């Protein structure tokens, strides 16, 4: 009887040991997945930063640099100050140069987020885009301010989506919906453009940047797109 009981107890301990080892192995695998995921996010951030630096450098070269060169040529020309047309050209170039410089500054860091908050900064972004596309900001509930780091990422996501719509979607309208409730924050970005194939992996650095930024704020997301009927991106951040 004692021998049978010992065998049963030993068998139970063996099963328990196997169970514990399996749990530890699963926990270790989960930990390794988390590390890999964090490394991937860090890698994507590096790519995002490098692309933003490249975009800023191109803007500085093409917009600011070229306009400064033109102004320099006009200012250093002795005939400029006696020619009304020359003065008119200089007067036109200066506001464009100021706007280009402001755009570069905004690309580096959206300073107005700290001063005026996310909604007013988005309103400013919408005001400054090309009039060929109508963009509406819809906020049905009161928006509660988040940390500046969170709002910067959220602003960049919306900014990147808008840039992709303008460049590729051939859309006439875009909606930005921000729904802030007690349980969650939902961002719905949609356009009425040409859409893309949902069955194929998302391509393009802009879309990858959006995905990486969504992951960085620990939110979930879903793309919906119908050919010639537009694209929708739903972002859900649970509180």
mmCIF file of C-alpha atoms in Angstrom:
data_model
loop_
_atom_site.group_PDB
_atom_site.id
_atom_site.type_symbol
_atom_site.label_atom_id
_atom_site.label_comp_id
_atom_site.label_asym_id
_atom_site.label_seq_id
_atom_site.Cartn_x
_atom_site.Cartn_y
_atom_site.Cartn_z
ATOM 1 C CA UNK A 1 0.000 0.000 0.000
ATOM 2 C CA UNK A 2 2.826 2.373 0.935
ATOM 3 C CA UNK A 3 4.636 1.514 -2.283
ATOM 4 C CA UNK A 4 1.538 2.229 -4.388
ATOM 5 C CA UNK A 5 1.009 5.525 -2.545
ATOM 6 C CA UNK A 6 4.650 6.459 -3.086
ATOM 7 C CA UNK A 7 4.309 5.697 -6.794
ATOM 8 C CA UNK A 8 1.168 7.855 -7.024
ATOM 9 C CA UNK A 9 2.823 10.741 -5.145
ATOM 10 C CA UNK A 10 5.939 10.437 -7.308
ATOM 11 C CA UNK A 11 3.783 10.408 -10.439
ATOM 12 C CA UNK A 12 1.912 13.525 -9.267
ATOM 13 C CA UNK A 13 5.199 15.319 -8.534
ATOM 14 C CA UNK A 14 6.531 14.313 -11.951
ATOM 15 C CA UNK A 15 3.419 15.702 -13.668
ATOM 16 C CA UNK A 16 3.650 18.857 -11.560
ATOM 17 C CA UNK A 17 7.338 19.235 -12.444
ATOM 18 C CA UNK A 18 6.572 18.844 -16.153
ATOM 19 C CA UNK A 19 3.768 21.409 -15.794
ATOM 20 C CA UNK A 20 6.073 23.918 -14.053
ATOM 21 C CA UNK A 21 8.815 23.411 -16.643
ATOM 22 C CA UNK A 22 6.306 23.917 -19.439
ATOM 23 C CA UNK A 23 4.998 27.093 -17.814
ATOM 24 C CA UNK A 24 8.551 28.401 -17.424
ATOM 25 C CA UNK A 25 9.317 27.554 -21.047
ATOM 26 C CA UNK A 26 6.167 29.346 -22.271
ATOM 27 C CA UNK A 27 7.003 32.332 -20.097
ATOM 28 C CA UNK A 28 10.539 32.397 -21.477
ATOM 29 C CA UNK A 29 9.221 32.191 -25.052
ATOM 30 C CA UNK A 30 6.804 35.032 -24.350
ATOM 31 C CA UNK A 31 9.659 37.068 -22.896
ATOM 32 C CA UNK A 32 11.770 36.419 -25.996
ATOM 33 C CA UNK A 33 8.851 37.475 -28.211
ATOM 34 C CA UNK A 34 8.524 40.708 -26.221
ATOM 35 C CA UNK A 35 12.245 41.406 -26.613
ATOM 36 C CA UNK A 36 12.043 40.715 -30.358
ATOM 37 C CA UNK A 37 8.979 42.951 -30.619
ATOM 38 C CA UNK A 38 10.712 45.792 -28.768
ATOM 39 C CA UNK A 39 13.781 45.434 -30.990
ATOM 40 C CA UNK A 40 11.554 45.610 -34.074
ATOM 41 C CA UNK A 41 9.842 48.757 -32.771
ATOM 42 C CA UNK A 42 13.246 50.325 -32.044
ATOM 43 C CA UNK A 43 14.405 49.400 -35.546
ATOM 44 C CA UNK A 44 11.298 50.915 -37.116
ATOM 45 C CA UNK A 45 11.788 54.091 -35.074
ATOM 46 C CA UNK A 46 15.323 54.393 -36.378
ATOM 47 C CA UNK A 47 14.003 54.069 -39.935
ATOM 48 C CA UNK A 48 11.300 56.665 -39.206
ATOM 49 C CA UNK A 49 13.842 59.108 -37.786
ATOM 50 C CA UNK A 50 16.202 58.653 -40.733
ATOM 51 C CA UNK A 51 13.389 59.234 -43.215
ATOM 52 C CA UNK A 52 12.232 62.322 -41.335
ATOM 53 C CA UNK A 53 15.786 63.667 -41.351
ATOM 54 C CA UNK A 54 15.988 62.996 -45.084
ATOM 55 C CA UNK A 55 12.665 64.747 -45.688
ATOM 56 C CA UNK A 56 13.737 67.760 -43.622
ATOM 57 C CA UNK A 57 17.092 67.925 -45.428
ATOM 58 C CA UNK A 58 15.321 67.835 -48.800
ATOM 59 C CA UNK A 59 12.922 70.571 -47.698
ATOM 60 C CA UNK A 60 15.788 72.728 -46.468
ATOM 61 C CA UNK A 61 17.651 72.230 -49.753
ATOM 62 C CA UNK A 62 14.727 72.561 -52.161
ATOM 63 C CA UNK A 63 12.538 75.124 -50.428
ATOM 64 C CA UNK A 64 14.616 77.223 -48.043
ATOM 65 C CA UNK A 65 18.001 76.961 -49.785
ATOM 66 C CA UNK A 66 16.714 77.696 -53.292
ATOM 67 C CA UNK A 67 14.666 80.683 -52.126
ATOM 68 C CA UNK A 68 17.620 82.098 -50.197
ATOM 69 C CA UNK A 69 19.781 81.743 -53.308
ATOM 70 C CA UNK A 70 17.230 83.616 -55.406
ATOM 71 C CA UNK A 71 16.931 86.368 -52.806
ATOM 72 C CA UNK A 72 20.701 86.630 -52.610
ATOM 73 C CA UNK A 73 20.968 87.087 -56.375
ATOM 74 C CA UNK A 74 18.279 89.760 -56.403
ATOM 75 C CA UNK A 75 19.592 91.638 -53.384
ATOM 76 C CA UNK A 76 23.166 91.689 -54.702
ATOM 77 C CA UNK A 77 22.022 93.040 -58.071
ATOM 78 C CA UNK A 78 22.480 96.822 -58.247
ATOM 79 C CA UNK A 79 19.465 97.195 -60.546
ATOM 80 C CA UNK A 80 17.102 95.489 -58.098
ATOM 81 C CA UNK A 81 16.336 98.516 -55.944
ATOM 82 C CA UNK A 82 15.473 100.696 -58.938
ATOM 83 C CA UNK A 83 13.152 98.145 -60.496
ATOM 84 C CA UNK A 84 9.564 97.873 -59.120
ATOM 85 C CA UNK A 85 9.198 94.368 -60.564
ATOM 86 C CA UNK A 86 12.302 93.198 -58.706
ATOM 87 C CA UNK A 87 10.938 94.562 -55.445
ATOM 88 C CA UNK A 88 7.662 92.741 -56.104
ATOM 89 C CA UNK A 89 9.459 89.423 -56.643
ATOM 90 C CA UNK A 90 11.422 89.861 -53.392
ATOM 91 C CA UNK A 91 8.198 90.677 -51.558
ATOM 92 C CA UNK A 92 6.686 87.432 -52.873
ATOM 93 C CA UNK A 93 9.692 85.296 -51.976
ATOM 94 C CA UNK A 94 9.951 86.375 -48.334
ATOM 95 C CA UNK A 95 6.506 85.018 -47.190
ATOM 96 C CA UNK A 96 7.213 81.773 -49.055
ATOM 97 C CA UNK A 97 10.559 81.506 -47.293
ATOM 98 C CA UNK A 98 8.910 82.119 -43.911
ATOM 99 C CA UNK A 99 6.309 79.391 -44.620
ATOM 100 C CA UNK A 100 8.985 76.931 -45.745
ATOM 101 C CA UNK A 101 10.993 77.599 -42.581
ATOM 102 C CA UNK A 102 7.865 77.150 -40.451
ATOM 103 C CA UNK A 103 7.138 73.833 -42.165
ATOM 104 C CA UNK A 104 10.653 72.585 -41.429
ATOM 105 C CA UNK A 105 10.316 73.655 -37.801
ATOM 106 C CA UNK A 106 6.979 71.865 -37.569
ATOM 107 C CA UNK A 107 8.517 68.730 -39.076
ATOM 108 C CA UNK A 108 11.182 68.715 -36.377
ATOM 109 C CA UNK A 109 8.678 69.141 -33.542
ATOM 110 C CA UNK A 110 5.048 70.347 -33.460
ATOM 111 C CA UNK A 111 5.640 73.101 -30.883
ATOM 112 C CA UNK A 112 1.989 74.182 -30.900
ATOM 113 C CA UNK A 113 1.006 70.879 -29.254
ATOM 114 C CA UNK A 114 2.387 72.101 -25.946
ATOM 115 C CA UNK A 115 0.956 75.587 -26.346
ATOM 116 C CA UNK A 116 -2.511 74.909 -27.764
ATOM 117 C CA UNK A 117 -3.145 71.169 -27.497
ATOM 118 C CA UNK A 118 -3.814 68.423 -30.023
ATOM 119 C CA UNK A 119 -7.137 69.611 -31.462
ATOM 120 C CA UNK A 120 -6.049 73.171 -32.247
ATOM 121 C CA UNK A 121 -2.779 71.884 -33.711
ATOM 122 C CA UNK A 122 -4.754 69.545 -35.980
ATOM 123 C CA UNK A 123 -6.981 72.465 -36.985
ATOM 124 C CA UNK A 124 -3.843 74.383 -37.946
ATOM 125 C CA UNK A 125 -2.590 71.393 -39.958
ATOM 126 C CA UNK A 126 -5.908 71.191 -41.824
ATOM 127 C CA UNK A 127 -5.942 74.937 -42.516
ATOM 128 C CA UNK A 128 -2.514 74.825 -44.144
ATOM 129 C CA UNK A 129 -3.114 71.950 -46.568
ATOM 130 C CA UNK A 130 -3.937 72.231 -50.266
ATOM 131 C CA UNK A 131 -7.499 73.392 -50.925
ATOM 132 C CA UNK A 132 -7.978 70.578 -53.468
ATOM 133 C CA UNK A 133 -8.970 68.238 -50.625
ATOM 134 C CA UNK A 134 -11.601 68.906 -47.957
ATOM 135 C CA UNK A 135 -10.545 67.689 -44.497
ATOM 136 C CA UNK A 136 -12.987 67.611 -41.584
ATOM 137 C CA UNK A 137 -12.083 67.139 -37.913
ATOM 138 C CA UNK A 138 -14.931 65.480 -36.003
ATOM 139 C CA UNK A 139 -14.804 65.322 -32.184
ATOM 140 C CA UNK A 140 -18.228 64.184 -30.826
ATOM 141 C CA UNK A 141 -17.073 64.010 -27.180
ATOM 142 C CA UNK A 142 -14.767 66.109 -25.020
ATOM 143 C CA UNK A 143 -11.157 65.219 -25.646
ATOM 144 C CA UNK A 144 -9.011 64.703 -22.535
ATOM 145 C CA UNK A 145 -5.416 65.825 -22.887
ATOM 146 C CA UNK A 146 -2.765 63.087 -22.840
ATOM 147 C CA UNK A 147 0.983 63.184 -22.255
ATOM 148 C CA UNK A 148 2.906 65.242 -24.790
ATOM 149 C CA UNK A 149 4.812 62.161 -26.031
ATOM 150 C CA UNK A 150 1.516 60.331 -26.681
ATOM 151 C CA UNK A 151 -0.017 63.311 -28.486
ATOM 152 C CA UNK A 152 3.082 63.831 -30.630
ATOM 153 C CA UNK A 153 2.821 60.226 -31.864
ATOM 154 C CA UNK A 154 -0.919 60.623 -32.454
ATOM 155 C CA UNK A 155 -0.344 63.837 -34.382
ATOM 156 C CA UNK A 156 2.386 62.192 -36.491
ATOM 157 C CA UNK A 157 0.055 59.284 -37.335
ATOM 158 C CA UNK A 158 -2.658 61.654 -38.547
ATOM 159 C CA UNK A 159 -0.103 63.810 -40.369
ATOM 160 C CA UNK A 160 1.380 60.753 -42.130
ATOM 161 C CA UNK A 161 -2.068 59.457 -43.117
ATOM 162 C CA UNK A 162 -2.996 62.873 -44.506
ATOM 163 C CA UNK A 163 0.281 63.071 -46.460
ATOM 164 C CA UNK A 164 -0.409 59.656 -48.025
ATOM 165 C CA UNK A 165 -3.953 60.703 -48.952
ATOM 166 C CA UNK A 166 -2.694 63.859 -50.660
ATOM 167 C CA UNK A 167 0.107 62.039 -52.518
ATOM 168 C CA UNK A 168 -1.515 58.763 -53.520
ATOM 169 C CA UNK A 169 -5.246 58.448 -52.791
ATOM 170 C CA UNK A 170 -6.630 60.908 -55.382
ATOM 171 C CA UNK A 171 -9.256 61.782 -52.791
ATOM 172 C CA UNK A 172 -11.435 64.875 -52.552
ATOM 173 C CA UNK A 173 -12.375 64.378 -48.880
ATOM 174 C CA UNK A 174 -10.824 63.102 -45.670
ATOM 175 C CA UNK A 175 -12.343 62.775 -42.204
ATOM 176 C CA UNK A 176 -10.506 62.725 -38.869
ATOM 177 C CA UNK A 177 -12.748 61.407 -36.089
ATOM 178 C CA UNK A 178 -11.564 61.439 -32.474
ATOM 179 C CA UNK A 179 -13.831 59.637 -29.992
ATOM 180 C CA UNK A 180 -12.672 59.911 -26.395
ATOM 181 C CA UNK A 181 -14.773 57.929 -23.899
ATOM 182 C CA UNK A 182 -14.265 56.606 -20.364
ATOM 183 C CA UNK A 183 -12.985 53.257 -21.635
ATOM 184 C CA UNK A 184 -11.087 54.054 -24.805
ATOM 185 C CA UNK A 185 -9.750 56.541 -27.322
ATOM 186 C CA UNK A 186 -10.709 55.766 -30.918
ATOM 187 C CA UNK A 187 -9.236 57.523 -33.950
ATOM 188 C CA UNK A 188 -10.928 56.936 -37.310
ATOM 189 C CA UNK A 189 -9.124 58.280 -40.375
ATOM 190 C CA UNK A 190 -10.934 57.908 -43.700
ATOM 191 C CA UNK A 191 -10.836 59.181 -47.271
ATOM 192 C CA UNK A 192 -12.886 58.708 -50.443
ATOM 193 C CA UNK A 193 -9.919 57.949 -52.686
ATOM 194 C CA UNK A 194 -8.908 55.040 -54.892
ATOM 195 C CA UNK A 195 -8.197 52.651 -51.989
ATOM 196 C CA UNK A 196 -5.900 49.623 -52.096
ATOM 197 C CA UNK A 197 -6.036 45.836 -52.045
ATOM 198 C CA UNK A 198 -6.740 44.591 -48.494
ATOM 199 C CA UNK A 199 -5.455 41.108 -49.371
ATOM 200 C CA UNK A 200 -1.921 42.315 -50.058
ATOM 201 C CA UNK A 201 0.646 43.362 -47.427
ATOM 202 C CA UNK A 202 0.853 47.110 -46.841
ATOM 203 C CA UNK A 203 3.779 48.656 -48.684
ATOM 204 C CA UNK A 204 5.400 52.043 -48.588
ATOM 205 C CA UNK A 205 7.424 53.711 -45.869
ATOM 206 C CA UNK A 206 4.536 56.022 -44.951
ATOM 207 C CA UNK A 207 2.226 53.133 -44.051
ATOM 208 C CA UNK A 208 5.027 51.363 -42.174
ATOM 209 C CA UNK A 209 5.688 54.539 -40.199
ATOM 210 C CA UNK A 210 2.007 54.715 -39.252
ATOM 211 C CA UNK A 211 2.011 51.094 -38.065
ATOM 212 C CA UNK A 212 5.196 51.575 -36.022
ATOM 213 C CA UNK A 213 3.838 54.700 -34.337
ATOM 214 C CA UNK A 214 0.573 52.926 -33.478
ATOM 215 C CA UNK A 215 2.565 50.119 -31.877
ATOM 216 C CA UNK A 216 4.625 52.649 -29.914
ATOM 217 C CA UNK A 217 1.503 53.992 -28.137
ATOM 218 C CA UNK A 218 0.341 50.402 -27.484
ATOM 219 C CA UNK A 219 -2.811 50.728 -29.531
ATOM 220 C CA UNK A 220 -4.497 48.270 -31.881
ATOM 221 C CA UNK A 221 -5.524 49.141 -35.418
ATOM 222 C CA UNK A 222 -7.340 47.894 -38.497
ATOM 223 C CA UNK A 223 -7.197 48.948 -42.134
ATOM 224 C CA UNK A 224 -10.303 48.849 -44.322
ATOM 225 C CA UNK A 225 -10.180 49.688 -48.010
ATOM 226 C CA UNK A 226 -12.483 49.268 -50.993
ATOM 227 C CA UNK A 227 -11.264 49.915 -54.513
ATOM 228 C CA UNK A 228 -12.388 53.346 -55.733
ATOM 229 C CA UNK A 229 -14.361 53.888 -52.510
ATOM 230 C CA UNK A 230 -11.622 54.943 -50.122
ATOM 231 C CA UNK A 231 -9.588 53.799 -47.158
ATOM 232 C CA UNK A 232 -10.292 53.787 -43.426
ATOM 233 C CA UNK A 233 -7.839 53.340 -40.570
ATOM 234 C CA UNK A 234 -9.317 52.583 -37.129
ATOM 235 C CA UNK A 235 -7.036 53.018 -34.112
ATOM 236 C CA UNK A 236 -8.133 51.858 -30.659
ATOM 237 C CA UNK A 237 -6.300 52.758 -27.459
ATOM 238 C CA UNK A 238 -7.763 51.237 -24.281
ATOM 239 C CA UNK A 239 -7.457 53.189 -21.011
#
